[in-house]
XYZ file of C-alpha atoms in Angstrom:
273
model
C -51.908 51.359 -36.789
C -48.787 53.460 -36.794
C -48.819 53.790 -32.985
C -49.557 50.074 -32.613
C -46.494 49.200 -34.755
C -44.231 51.417 -32.637
C -45.453 49.692 -29.469
C -44.645 46.265 -30.950
C -41.137 47.393 -31.873
C -40.506 48.740 -28.345
C -41.805 45.559 -26.785
C -39.536 43.433 -28.977
C -36.565 45.637 -28.015
C -37.286 45.106 -24.323
C -37.670 41.322 -24.636
C -34.501 40.767 -26.670
C -31.969 41.918 -24.043
C -33.914 40.016 -21.372
C -33.610 36.818 -23.456
C -29.898 37.413 -24.029
C -29.341 38.147 -20.357
C -31.020 34.922 -19.360
C -28.873 32.911 -21.800
C -25.736 34.635 -20.460
C -26.526 33.514 -16.861
C -27.073 29.972 -18.071
C -23.702 29.984 -19.778
C -22.076 31.338 -16.605
C -23.678 28.557 -14.599
C -22.178 25.963 -16.962
C -18.704 27.441 -16.565
C -18.998 27.450 -12.794
C -20.017 23.785 -13.042
C -16.609 22.885 -14.537
C -15.526 22.226 -10.939
C -15.938 18.570 -9.758
C -19.386 17.332 -10.713
C -21.463 15.767 -7.919
C -21.112 11.988 -8.224
C -17.677 12.139 -9.859
C -15.058 10.092 -7.974
C -11.973 11.561 -6.394
C -8.890 9.387 -6.981
C -6.512 8.603 -4.127
C -3.177 6.960 -4.958
C -1.885 4.670 -2.200
C 1.723 3.526 -2.391
C 1.799 0.263 -0.403
C 4.189 -2.535 0.357
C 3.534 -5.630 -1.759
C 2.785 -7.719 1.352
C -0.346 -5.621 1.927
C -1.901 -6.520 -1.439
C -4.607 -8.933 -0.251
C -5.711 -6.995 2.801
C -5.851 -3.641 1.020
C -7.760 -5.111 -1.930
C -10.404 -6.299 0.526
C -10.361 -2.966 2.351
C -10.925 -1.161 -0.953
C -14.320 -2.811 -1.283
C -15.298 -1.927 2.290
C -14.051 1.655 2.033
C -15.749 2.493 -1.298
C -19.097 1.324 0.125
C -18.708 4.016 2.808
C -17.159 6.563 0.415
C -18.485 5.962 -3.119
C -17.105 9.352 -4.097
C -13.536 8.086 -3.626
C -11.678 5.756 -5.985
C -8.628 4.032 -4.470
C -5.677 3.289 -6.757
C -2.929 1.111 -5.303
C 0.749 1.111 -6.325
C 2.183 -2.099 -4.888
C 5.936 -2.588 -4.790
C 8.874 -3.052 -2.442
C 8.897 -0.350 0.273
C 12.309 0.901 -0.805
C 11.153 1.265 -4.407
C 8.093 3.249 -3.284
C 10.224 5.446 -1.088
C 12.450 6.316 -4.052
C 9.442 7.033 -6.266
C 8.035 9.509 -3.721
C 11.451 11.142 -3.262
C 11.663 11.593 -7.037
C 8.276 13.351 -7.133
C 5.980 10.534 -8.231
C 2.373 11.287 -7.233
C 1.180 9.623 -4.039
C -1.364 10.479 -1.329
C -0.565 7.816 1.292
C 2.457 5.644 1.900
C 2.231 2.266 3.687
C 5.650 0.794 4.251
C 6.721 -2.661 5.466
C 9.640 -1.064 7.296
C 10.154 1.932 9.555
C 13.418 2.813 7.783
C 11.727 3.820 4.540
C 9.119 5.969 6.276
C 11.713 7.683 8.470
C 13.699 8.597 5.359
C 10.670 10.459 3.976
C 10.071 12.161 7.331
C 13.703 13.340 7.401
C 13.341 14.744 3.913
C 10.145 16.523 4.972
C 8.050 14.605 2.409
C 5.907 13.174 5.217
C 5.155 15.124 8.412
C 6.174 13.363 11.618
C 2.730 14.179 13.007
C 1.063 12.484 10.010
C 2.667 9.056 10.388
C 1.965 6.208 12.770
C 2.787 2.556 13.191
C -0.239 0.755 11.720
C 0.610 -2.995 11.870
C 3.163 -5.603 12.830
C 4.089 -8.917 11.188
C 6.414 -11.920 11.552
C 9.157 -13.355 9.366
C 8.750 -17.010 8.407
C 10.493 -19.518 6.099
C 8.191 -21.311 3.668
C 8.470 -24.352 1.413
C 6.148 -25.660 -1.324
C 3.310 -27.837 -0.051
C 3.997 -30.444 -2.673
C 7.773 -30.079 -2.440
C 10.224 -32.627 -1.087
C 12.234 -30.263 1.081
C 11.961 -31.103 4.770
C 13.023 -28.078 6.770
C 12.442 -27.895 10.526
C 14.754 -25.038 11.473
C 17.152 -22.389 10.211
C 20.191 -24.672 10.276
C 18.527 -26.974 7.699
C 18.954 -24.215 5.095
C 22.674 -25.059 5.006
C 21.942 -28.743 4.271
C 21.800 -30.453 0.897
C 17.970 -30.461 0.798
C 18.024 -26.724 0.060
C 19.691 -25.914 -3.256
C 18.152 -22.433 -3.669
C 16.861 -19.975 -1.081
C 14.767 -16.953 -2.135
C 15.189 -13.683 -0.271
C 14.022 -10.147 -1.088
C 16.750 -7.660 -2.059
C 17.902 -6.440 1.379
C 18.593 -2.895 0.089
C 14.990 -2.302 -1.068
C 12.795 -5.062 0.359
C 12.253 -4.919 4.120
C 11.511 -8.641 4.273
C 14.921 -9.242 2.695
C 16.549 -6.925 5.190
C 14.895 -8.800 8.083
C 15.997 -12.130 6.556
C 19.561 -10.908 6.280
C 19.497 -9.800 9.928
C 18.096 -13.176 10.979
C 20.585 -15.231 8.960
C 23.475 -13.034 10.149
C 22.308 -13.614 13.700
C 22.548 -17.351 13.119
C 25.930 -16.966 11.336
C 24.513 -18.293 8.038
C 24.288 -15.230 5.771
C 27.752 -15.559 4.222
C 27.603 -19.311 4.164
C 24.322 -19.346 2.240
C 25.350 -16.793 -0.434
C 25.862 -19.420 -3.211
C 22.245 -20.533 -2.708
C 20.654 -17.099 -2.639
C 18.086 -16.030 -5.255
C 17.173 -12.329 -4.771
C 13.700 -11.057 -5.533
C 12.269 -7.594 -6.241
C 9.615 -7.912 -3.503
C 8.198 -10.413 -1.023
C 5.472 -11.563 -3.428
C 8.106 -12.614 -5.926
C 9.782 -14.679 -3.210
C 6.428 -16.365 -2.562
C 5.997 -17.061 -6.311
C 9.458 -18.650 -6.544
C 8.562 -21.070 -3.731
C 5.071 -21.795 -5.098
C 6.434 -22.731 -8.525
C 9.249 -24.871 -7.166
C 11.997 -22.648 -8.554
C 13.503 -22.606 -5.031
C 13.223 -24.999 -2.126
C 12.653 -22.322 0.483
C 12.093 -18.594 0.913
C 11.677 -15.934 3.553
C 8.320 -14.095 3.549
C 5.976 -12.552 6.096
C 3.451 -14.767 7.951
C 0.633 -12.896 6.150
C 2.083 -13.865 2.756
C 2.347 -17.492 3.769
C -1.276 -17.479 4.945
C -2.435 -15.952 1.650
C -1.147 -18.926 -0.394
C -2.548 -22.422 -0.568
C 0.616 -23.625 -2.276
C 3.139 -23.122 0.552
C 3.557 -24.220 4.144
C 5.402 -22.503 6.976
C 8.554 -24.475 7.717
C 9.387 -22.396 10.802
C 9.017 -18.928 12.322
C 12.230 -16.924 12.459
C 13.566 -16.301 15.956
C 12.302 -12.780 16.845
C 15.520 -12.188 18.782
C 17.425 -12.274 15.519
C 15.850 -9.290 13.683
C 14.153 -5.979 14.303
C 10.391 -5.951 14.875
C 8.434 -5.905 11.594
C 6.517 -2.650 11.671
C 4.174 -1.193 9.027
C 4.032 2.621 9.353
C 1.482 4.648 7.419
C 1.940 8.306 6.460
C 0.234 11.071 4.554
C 2.442 12.372 1.728
C 2.749 16.183 2.070
C 2.436 16.699 -1.700
C -1.047 15.117 -1.763
C -3.522 17.043 -3.887
C -6.397 15.644 -1.802
C -5.449 16.298 1.850
C -9.038 15.963 3.159
C -9.690 12.615 1.486
C -6.170 11.354 2.276
C -6.685 12.082 5.992
C -10.085 10.386 6.016
C -8.520 7.218 4.564
C -5.575 7.535 6.992
C -7.988 7.605 9.923
C -10.171 4.801 8.529
C -7.209 2.429 8.165
C -6.573 2.817 11.920
C -10.219 2.181 12.766
C -12.085 -0.966 13.907
C -13.360 -2.124 10.512
C -9.914 -1.965 8.914
C -8.319 -3.496 11.993
C -10.616 -6.532 11.722
C -9.666 -7.086 8.091
C -5.928 -6.728 8.767
C -6.149 -9.266 11.621
C -8.056 -11.684 9.423
C -5.129 -11.560 6.986
C -2.660 -12.433 9.737
C -1.365 -9.015 10.805
C -1.244 -7.896 14.372
C -2.248 -4.392 15.503
C 0.045 -2.601 17.938
C -1.549 -1.266 21.092
C -1.824 2.496 21.184
C -0.090 4.092 24.154
């Protein structure tokens, strides 16, 4: 009996460390699992011009079907506002601008690599009026007539559509003359809203914005000789915390599926040289 008791004590002593050792490995495995859990979404923040809202919202659905592990978060605003946010250190993975000027500023400040930016889309500047409005506008000179009491334009300093409108009206020698009628907006979507609600008789937006609304009609297309081409560059922000996922989205937005959606929304796709 005495020998049997000693054997039991020895056996218990051998099993106890083995049990503790097994528990210690399990705990180590849990700590190692504190890295991203399979199935957990990676968030990508896309800073995009307000005029891209409808097309990118549709693209989000298509992209997340292909990449369920990625959650796209969009920050829509005027391109100049987004540029300033990125310059001031606001988090962003991709930047989609409605003007080359804003993207080039970030390239010059080495916040976007020149090799990681490309011209994604093009657009046109148009003047719109409310569908149920009384304003009859056939051309740019009509803006100076009595039928137009207020004209909505994006802030030229921060809104590319406003800058293009200023160029166009300056080309036609109307910018200074129309100043008393001007109502400046924070982005192109606000211009569209002003026209839709009848707060102004006319406004300058992109063709894609006009096509997105059932409440406005295109009065005329601005003469392309009067303003710089409307280009939409896309770039990967150097400070991205998700370079792999950012590049995958960057490539996807240049691909055939994205191209088809952009065209459906009224954009044109530049030919690659």
